Amino acid sequence: MGLAAAALSWRPHEFWSATPSEFWAAIEGYERFHAVPDE
């Protein structure tokens, strides 16, 4: 839950109501958004 709270700014009820697929999709989106572009 710490990753959801820190990186995604999710509240506990948002974390606990998300499915594993939704959680990992959100993490992947976060990683893509914060990735450093290749030069």
PDB file of C-alpha atoms in Angstrom:
ATOM      1  CA  MET A   1       0.000   0.000   0.000  1.00  0.00           C
ATOM      2  CA  GLY A   2       2.947   2.334   0.562  1.00  0.00           C
ATOM      3  CA  LEU A   3       3.708   2.548  -3.144  1.00  0.00           C
ATOM      4  CA  ALA A   4       0.086   3.354  -3.949  1.00  0.00           C
ATOM      5  CA  ALA A   5       0.022   6.096  -1.327  1.00  0.00           C
ATOM      6  CA  ALA A   6       3.422   7.608  -2.082  1.00  0.00           C
ATOM      7  CA  ALA A   7       3.644   7.371  -5.864  1.00  0.00           C
ATOM      8  CA  LEU A   8       0.005   7.385  -6.920  1.00  0.00           C
ATOM      9  CA  SER A   9      -1.435   9.510  -4.087  1.00  0.00           C
ATOM     10  CA  TRP A  10      -4.116   6.879  -3.551  1.00  0.00           C
ATOM     11  CA  ARG A  11      -6.111   6.884  -0.334  1.00  0.00           C
ATOM     12  CA  PRO A  12      -6.456   3.565   1.514  1.00  0.00           C
ATOM     13  CA  HIS A  13      -9.991   2.954   0.230  1.00  0.00           C
ATOM     14  CA  GLU A  14      -8.789   3.476  -3.360  1.00  0.00           C
ATOM     15  CA  PHE A  15      -6.016   0.933  -2.867  1.00  0.00           C
ATOM     16  CA  TRP A  16      -8.232  -1.667  -1.208  1.00  0.00           C
ATOM     17  CA  SER A  17     -11.010  -1.314  -3.808  1.00  0.00           C
ATOM     18  CA  ALA A  18      -8.634  -1.662  -6.781  1.00  0.00           C
ATOM     19  CA  THR A  19      -8.099  -5.015  -8.444  1.00  0.00           C
ATOM     20  CA  PRO A  20      -4.518  -6.256  -8.864  1.00  0.00           C
ATOM     21  CA  SER A  21      -4.802  -5.521 -12.596  1.00  0.00           C
ATOM     22  CA  GLU A  22      -5.893  -1.935 -11.909  1.00  0.00           C
ATOM     23  CA  PHE A  23      -3.072  -1.444  -9.416  1.00  0.00           C
ATOM     24  CA  TRP A  24      -0.368  -2.721 -11.771  1.00  0.00           C
ATOM     25  CA  ALA A  25      -1.800  -0.751 -14.708  1.00  0.00           C
ATOM     26  CA  ALA A  26      -1.588   2.393 -12.575  1.00  0.00           C
ATOM     27  CA  ILE A  27       2.019   1.594 -11.621  1.00  0.00           C
ATOM     28  CA  GLU A  28       2.952   1.007 -15.275  1.00  0.00           C
ATOM     29  CA  GLY A  29       1.323   4.314 -16.236  1.00  0.00           C
ATOM     30  CA  TYR A  30       3.223   6.085 -13.455  1.00  0.00           C
ATOM     31  CA  GLU A  31       6.512   4.584 -14.660  1.00  0.00           C
ATOM     32  CA  ARG A  32       5.843   5.586 -18.281  1.00  0.00           C
ATOM     33  CA  PHE A  33       4.872   9.120 -17.264  1.00  0.00           C
ATOM     34  CA  HIS A  34       8.003   9.600 -15.137  1.00  0.00           C
ATOM     35  CA  ALA A  35      10.475   7.853 -17.454  1.00  0.00           C
ATOM     36  CA  VAL A  36      13.438   9.769 -18.800  1.00  0.00           C
ATOM     37  CA  PRO A  37      13.205   9.885 -22.606  1.00  0.00           C
ATOM     38  CA  ASP A  38      15.947   8.166 -24.575  1.00  0.00           C
ATOM     39  CA  GLU A  39      18.131  10.475 -26.605  1.00  0.00           C
TER      40      GLU A  39
END
